Amino acid sequence: MCQLLAMNSSKPAALGFSFAGFAERGGRTGEHRDGWGIAFHSGEGCTLLTDHLAAIDSPLARQVHEKPVKARNIVAHIRKATHGRIAPENTHPFARELWGRTWSFAHNGELKPWHTPADDRYVSRGDTDSEQAFCHLLGALRARFPDGEPAREALRAAITDIAHEIAAHGSFNFILSDGELLYAHCSTHLHYVVREYPFSVAQLIDCERSIDFRQHNHLDDRIAVIATHPLTENEAWTAFAPGELKVFAGGAPQPATAPQGAVYIQISC
């Protein structure tokens, strides 16, 4: 199956170190040779880069690794095809507009065919079960909230409901971002780590590369990295529970509900 990687940060950050280990799984330490892609969310919108070549053979992947782009939210994917041809239009992440913002989406798992309500705004351009699920997810959100984007908790609850509906048809691990928040849903395997003060040294599992984050980060930096399987061997990765959806903001997972009268303050950069 495919593999997922994502980052949510308190301020624009590069994913170069984690992407270096992740890309190794795209044909060298893993069997995911059927394409790769990455989406960068910044204040200017969403930049989407995809390639049907294996990550280890892709000049574009090499460029992303050598000249990493900084963003607050990043979604990446390496593909092992189960549904759909090996082609650019079937390469994740996928991107669509909803409520005036670009959403990106990447999926790991396999879904059995099912009937989805028609929505002319969201039609698959390729032939993957993943893009069908993404189109259904956004179409269902628009149908539930036709007057515009709801409050965060209502949106979180709706995404959870729709994710469980889709997951009834198979394995539905996914990463979803609107550029402000990052949603991660687990059916089988998904892990995350939060990198914050006091920073430490991390060693990649898939290649002989380490980094001392103390040399590259400030005291107020906080970065959450989400991956199908842990990328480093000496950090405390946390496993998602099957069926769990987490929401990340400001580089950390957010509580499901806010206590009465509570105010959350996000780090200002």
Tab-separated table of C-alpha atoms in Angstrom:
chain	number	residue	atom	x	y	z
A	1	MET	CA	0.000	0.000	0.000
A	2	CYS	CA	0.937	3.688	-0.216
A	3	GLN	CA	2.633	5.776	2.461
A	4	LEU	CA	1.697	9.141	3.916
A	5	LEU	CA	3.740	12.033	5.279
A	6	ALA	CA	2.538	15.404	6.546
A	7	MET	CA	3.687	18.365	8.588
A	8	ASN	CA	1.848	21.021	10.578
A	9	SER	CA	3.967	23.806	12.041
A	10	SER	CA	3.589	26.865	14.256
A	11	LYS	CA	5.334	28.893	11.531
A	12	PRO	CA	6.629	28.133	8.034
A	13	ALA	CA	9.113	25.258	8.159
A	14	ALA	CA	10.875	22.914	5.749
A	15	LEU	CA	10.255	19.174	5.594
A	16	GLY	CA	13.645	18.381	4.079
A	17	PHE	CA	14.970	15.991	6.750
A	18	SER	CA	11.794	13.917	7.084
A	19	PHE	CA	11.203	13.961	3.328
A	20	ALA	CA	14.715	12.568	2.763
A	21	GLY	CA	13.858	9.444	4.747
A	22	PHE	CA	10.346	9.239	3.347
A	23	ALA	CA	11.568	9.368	-0.273
A	24	GLU	CA	13.814	6.365	0.380
A	25	ARG	CA	10.653	4.321	0.820
A	26	GLY	CA	9.663	5.310	-2.709
A	27	GLY	CA	11.663	2.512	-4.332
A	28	ARG	CA	14.784	1.885	-2.248
A	29	THR	CA	13.718	0.723	1.226
A	30	GLY	CA	10.067	0.301	0.228
A	31	GLU	CA	8.076	-0.932	-2.751
A	32	HIS	CA	6.195	2.299	-3.417
A	33	ARG	CA	7.489	3.020	-6.936
A	34	ASP	CA	4.284	4.146	-8.664
A	35	GLY	CA	4.564	7.902	-8.221
A	36	TRP	CA	4.847	10.521	-5.512
A	37	GLY	CA	3.645	14.010	-4.739
A	38	ILE	CA	3.699	16.852	-2.247
A	39	ALA	CA	1.456	19.838	-1.478
A	40	PHE	CA	2.725	23.011	0.216
A	41	HIS	CA	0.184	25.320	1.862
A	42	SER	CA	1.291	28.907	2.363
A	43	GLY	CA	-0.323	32.323	2.593
A	44	GLU	CA	-0.342	32.487	-1.208
A	45	GLY	CA	-2.349	29.265	-1.554
A	46	CYS	CA	-1.391	25.673	-2.304
A	47	THR	CA	1.493	24.530	-4.506
A	48	LEU	CA	1.100	20.954	-5.744
A	49	LEU	CA	4.005	18.938	-7.161
A	50	THR	CA	3.452	15.390	-8.457
A	51	ASP	CA	5.402	12.876	-10.510
A	52	HIS	CA	4.462	9.409	-11.772
A	53	LEU	CA	8.119	8.328	-11.419
A	54	ALA	CA	9.382	6.593	-8.280
A	55	ALA	CA	10.611	9.084	-5.687
A	56	ILE	CA	14.167	7.713	-5.776
A	57	ASP	CA	14.302	8.179	-9.575
A	58	SER	CA	12.560	11.553	-9.757
A	59	PRO	CA	14.572	14.720	-10.499
A	60	LEU	CA	11.672	16.675	-8.995
A	61	ALA	CA	11.932	14.742	-5.710
A	62	ARG	CA	15.650	15.422	-5.663
A	63	GLN	CA	14.939	19.136	-6.093
A	64	VAL	CA	12.414	19.114	-3.232
A	65	HIS	CA	14.999	17.399	-1.048
A	66	GLU	CA	17.863	19.737	-1.954
A	67	LYS	CA	15.825	22.972	-1.981
A	68	PRO	CA	12.982	22.381	0.486
A	69	VAL	CA	10.063	24.787	0.498
A	70	LYS	CA	8.852	26.250	3.799
A	71	ALA	CA	5.148	26.073	4.650
A	72	ARG	CA	2.868	25.740	7.662
A	73	ASN	CA	1.112	22.659	6.285
A	74	ILE	CA	2.604	20.046	3.955
A	75	VAL	CA	1.017	16.837	2.646
A	76	ALA	CA	3.122	14.194	0.861
A	77	HIS	CA	2.522	10.719	-0.564
A	78	ILE	CA	4.386	7.850	-2.220
A	79	ARG	CA	2.260	5.433	-4.207
A	80	LYS	CA	1.989	1.707	-4.666
A	81	ALA	CA	-0.855	1.345	-7.156
A	82	THR	CA	-3.826	-0.819	-6.209
A	83	HIS	CA	-6.579	1.035	-8.111
A	84	GLY	CA	-5.885	3.074	-11.210
A	85	ARG	CA	-3.100	3.321	-13.754
A	86	ILE	CA	0.394	4.628	-13.070
A	87	ALA	CA	-0.226	8.087	-14.489
A	88	PRO	CA	0.082	11.757	-13.447
A	89	GLU	CA	-3.671	12.115	-12.887
A	90	ASN	CA	-3.616	9.222	-10.399
A	91	THR	CA	-0.763	10.604	-8.299
A	92	HIS	CA	-1.495	11.992	-4.822
A	93	PRO	CA	-1.973	14.480	-3.259
A	94	PHE	CA	-5.134	15.670	-4.954
A	95	ALA	CA	-6.334	19.269	-4.618
A	96	ARG	CA	-9.754	20.930	-4.896
A	97	GLU	CA	-11.415	24.186	-3.841
A	98	LEU	CA	-13.970	24.389	-1.037
A	99	TRP	CA	-15.271	27.567	0.670
A	100	GLY	CA	-12.711	29.716	-1.108
A	101	ARG	CA	-9.643	27.696	-0.069
A	102	THR	CA	-7.644	24.912	-1.684
A	103	TRP	CA	-7.763	21.578	0.147
A	104	SER	CA	-5.159	18.858	-0.387
A	105	PHE	CA	-5.682	15.165	0.279
A	106	ALA	CA	-3.639	11.953	0.250
A	107	HIS	CA	-4.852	8.437	1.023
A	108	ASN	CA	-3.318	5.151	2.078
A	109	GLY	CA	-5.370	1.962	1.869
A	110	GLU	CA	-7.797	0.246	-0.459
A	111	LEU	CA	-11.499	0.970	-0.813
A	112	LYS	CA	-14.070	-1.264	-2.442
A	113	PRO	CA	-16.250	0.394	-5.104
A	114	TRP	CA	-19.371	2.062	-3.748
A	115	HIS	CA	-22.018	4.383	-5.086
A	116	THR	CA	-21.485	8.046	-4.244
A	117	PRO	CA	-24.014	10.863	-4.824
A	118	ALA	CA	-23.237	12.897	-7.935
A	119	ASP	CA	-21.748	16.363	-7.409
A	120	ASP	CA	-20.731	18.227	-10.553
A	121	ARG	CA	-18.259	20.349	-8.566
A	122	TYR	CA	-16.194	17.320	-7.549
A	123	VAL	CA	-15.523	14.834	-10.325
A	124	SER	CA	-12.531	12.496	-10.426
A	125	ARG	CA	-9.957	13.299	-13.105
A	126	GLY	CA	-8.231	9.937	-12.704
A	127	ASP	CA	-9.461	6.472	-11.865
A	128	THR	CA	-8.374	5.857	-8.269
A	129	ASP	CA	-10.519	4.959	-5.290
A	130	SER	CA	-8.589	7.663	-3.387
A	131	GLU	CA	-9.670	10.557	-5.585
A	132	GLN	CA	-13.242	9.254	-5.574
A	133	ALA	CA	-13.172	9.307	-1.761
A	134	PHE	CA	-11.755	12.849	-1.724
A	135	CYS	CA	-14.423	14.112	-4.100
A	136	HIS	CA	-17.117	12.430	-2.018
A	137	LEU	CA	-15.700	13.939	1.188
A	138	LEU	CA	-15.693	17.507	-0.135
A	139	GLY	CA	-19.077	17.087	-1.812
A	140	ALA	CA	-20.573	15.780	1.428
A	141	LEU	CA	-19.116	18.710	3.389
A	142	ARG	CA	-20.572	21.217	0.915
A	143	ALA	CA	-23.952	19.470	1.113
A	144	ARG	CA	-23.933	19.594	4.921
A	145	PHE	CA	-22.890	23.240	5.068
A	146	PRO	CA	-24.289	24.913	1.922
A	147	ASP	CA	-24.067	28.394	3.480
A	148	GLY	CA	-20.316	28.257	4.018
A	149	GLU	CA	-17.674	26.939	6.363
A	150	PRO	CA	-18.953	26.023	9.840
A	151	ALA	CA	-17.248	26.427	13.206
A	152	ARG	CA	-14.175	24.272	13.746
A	153	GLU	CA	-15.807	21.717	16.032
A	154	ALA	CA	-18.785	21.257	13.710
A	155	LEU	CA	-16.397	20.764	10.794
A	156	ARG	CA	-14.297	18.300	12.755
A	157	ALA	CA	-17.388	16.293	13.686
A	158	ALA	CA	-18.595	16.263	10.072
A	159	ILE	CA	-15.231	15.098	8.718
A	160	THR	CA	-15.173	12.357	11.366
A	161	ASP	CA	-18.663	11.178	10.364
A	162	ILE	CA	-17.886	11.149	6.643
A	163	ALA	CA	-14.526	9.428	7.225
A	164	HIS	CA	-16.248	6.634	9.152
A	165	GLU	CA	-18.811	6.307	6.363
A	166	ILE	CA	-16.096	5.926	3.729
A	167	ALA	CA	-13.978	3.635	5.951
A	168	ALA	CA	-16.857	1.154	5.980
A	169	HIS	CA	-15.768	0.322	2.407
A	170	GLY	CA	-12.161	-0.550	3.251
A	171	SER	CA	-8.989	0.988	4.641
A	172	PHE	CA	-9.073	4.775	4.845
A	173	ASN	CA	-5.916	6.320	6.260
A	174	PHE	CA	-5.739	9.893	4.992
A	175	ILE	CA	-4.235	13.344	5.425
A	176	LEU	CA	-6.356	16.404	4.610
A	177	SER	CA	-5.491	20.095	4.875
A	178	ASP	CA	-7.169	23.383	4.034
A	179	GLY	CA	-3.975	25.353	4.636
A	180	GLU	CA	-4.960	26.345	8.180
A	181	LEU	CA	-5.606	23.000	9.853
A	182	LEU	CA	-4.372	19.506	9.120
A	183	TYR	CA	-6.654	16.483	9.590
A	184	ALA	CA	-5.287	12.943	9.897
A	185	HIS	CA	-7.485	9.842	9.993
A	186	CYS	CA	-6.313	6.318	10.795
A	187	SER	CA	-7.859	3.011	9.772
A	188	THR	CA	-4.783	0.824	10.228
A	189	HIS	CA	-1.409	2.582	10.615
A	190	LEU	CA	-0.593	6.224	11.309
A	191	HIS	CA	1.900	7.845	13.719
A	192	TYR	CA	2.944	11.336	14.757
A	193	VAL	CA	5.720	13.107	16.635
A	194	VAL	CA	5.835	16.685	17.926
A	195	ARG	CA	9.228	18.386	17.734
A	196	GLU	CA	9.542	21.258	20.195
A	197	TYR	CA	11.825	22.672	22.887
A	198	PRO	CA	14.027	21.118	24.169
A	199	PHE	CA	14.978	19.857	20.704
A	200	SER	CA	17.245	16.842	20.241
A	201	VAL	CA	19.132	14.818	17.626
A	202	ALA	CA	17.087	12.566	15.315
A	203	GLN	CA	18.313	9.637	13.204
A	204	LEU	CA	16.428	8.482	10.101
A	205	ILE	CA	15.533	4.794	9.830
A	206	ASP	CA	15.790	4.570	6.038
A	207	CYS	CA	19.202	6.149	5.464
A	208	GLU	CA	22.354	7.146	7.300
A	209	ARG	CA	21.335	10.674	8.082
A	210	SER	CA	20.814	12.527	11.340
A	211	ILE	CA	20.087	16.099	12.364
A	212	ASP	CA	20.514	18.143	15.515
A	213	PHE	CA	17.279	20.128	15.683
A	214	ARG	CA	18.814	22.347	18.386
A	215	GLN	CA	20.925	23.906	15.637
A	216	HIS	CA	17.985	24.648	13.341
A	217	ASN	CA	15.052	25.722	15.526
A	218	HIS	CA	14.058	28.532	17.859
A	219	LEU	CA	12.579	28.166	21.340
A	220	ASP	CA	9.045	28.877	20.119
A	221	ASP	CA	9.129	26.489	17.147
A	222	ARG	CA	6.765	23.538	17.286
A	223	ILE	CA	6.348	21.067	14.445
A	224	ALA	CA	4.134	17.994	14.189
A	225	VAL	CA	5.141	15.323	11.666
A	226	ILE	CA	2.660	12.600	10.723
A	227	ALA	CA	3.656	9.433	8.849
A	228	THR	CA	2.312	5.986	8.097
A	229	HIS	CA	5.250	4.490	9.997
A	230	PRO	CA	7.871	6.289	12.132
A	231	LEU	CA	10.690	7.854	10.136
A	232	THR	CA	13.251	8.100	12.944
A	233	GLU	CA	14.579	5.525	15.369
A	234	ASN	CA	15.182	7.688	18.430
A	235	GLU	CA	12.080	9.867	18.746
A	236	ALA	CA	8.875	9.143	20.671
A	237	TRP	CA	6.327	8.573	17.912
A	238	THR	CA	2.706	8.141	18.999
A	239	ALA	CA	0.433	5.661	17.219
A	240	PHE	CA	-3.101	6.636	16.244
A	241	ALA	CA	-5.916	4.383	17.365
A	242	PRO	CA	-7.868	2.697	14.542
A	243	GLY	CA	-10.819	4.892	13.608
A	244	GLU	CA	-9.251	8.001	15.170
A	245	LEU	CA	-9.221	11.422	13.536
A	246	LYS	CA	-6.805	14.029	14.874
A	247	VAL	CA	-6.694	17.718	14.035
A	248	PHE	CA	-3.365	19.566	14.105
A	249	ALA	CA	-2.876	23.313	14.478
A	250	GLY	CA	0.157	25.332	15.508
A	251	GLY	CA	2.319	22.217	15.410
A	252	ALA	CA	0.308	20.141	17.878
A	253	PRO	CA	-2.785	17.904	18.035
A	254	GLN	CA	-5.867	19.791	19.194
A	255	PRO	CA	-8.341	18.594	21.843
A	256	ALA	CA	-11.661	17.391	20.476
A	257	THR	CA	-13.714	19.942	22.414
A	258	ALA	CA	-12.883	23.123	24.248
A	259	PRO	CA	-13.854	23.339	27.934
A	260	GLN	CA	-16.532	25.927	28.714
A	261	GLY	CA	-15.006	29.379	28.690
A	262	ALA	CA	-11.552	28.196	27.585
A	263	VAL	CA	-9.452	30.273	25.236
A	264	TYR	CA	-6.707	28.715	23.088
A	265	ILE	CA	-3.750	30.903	22.191
A	266	GLN	CA	-1.641	29.895	19.190
A	267	ILE	CA	2.024	30.859	19.113
A	268	SER	CA	2.591	34.053	17.143
A	269	CYS	CA	5.545	34.016	14.768
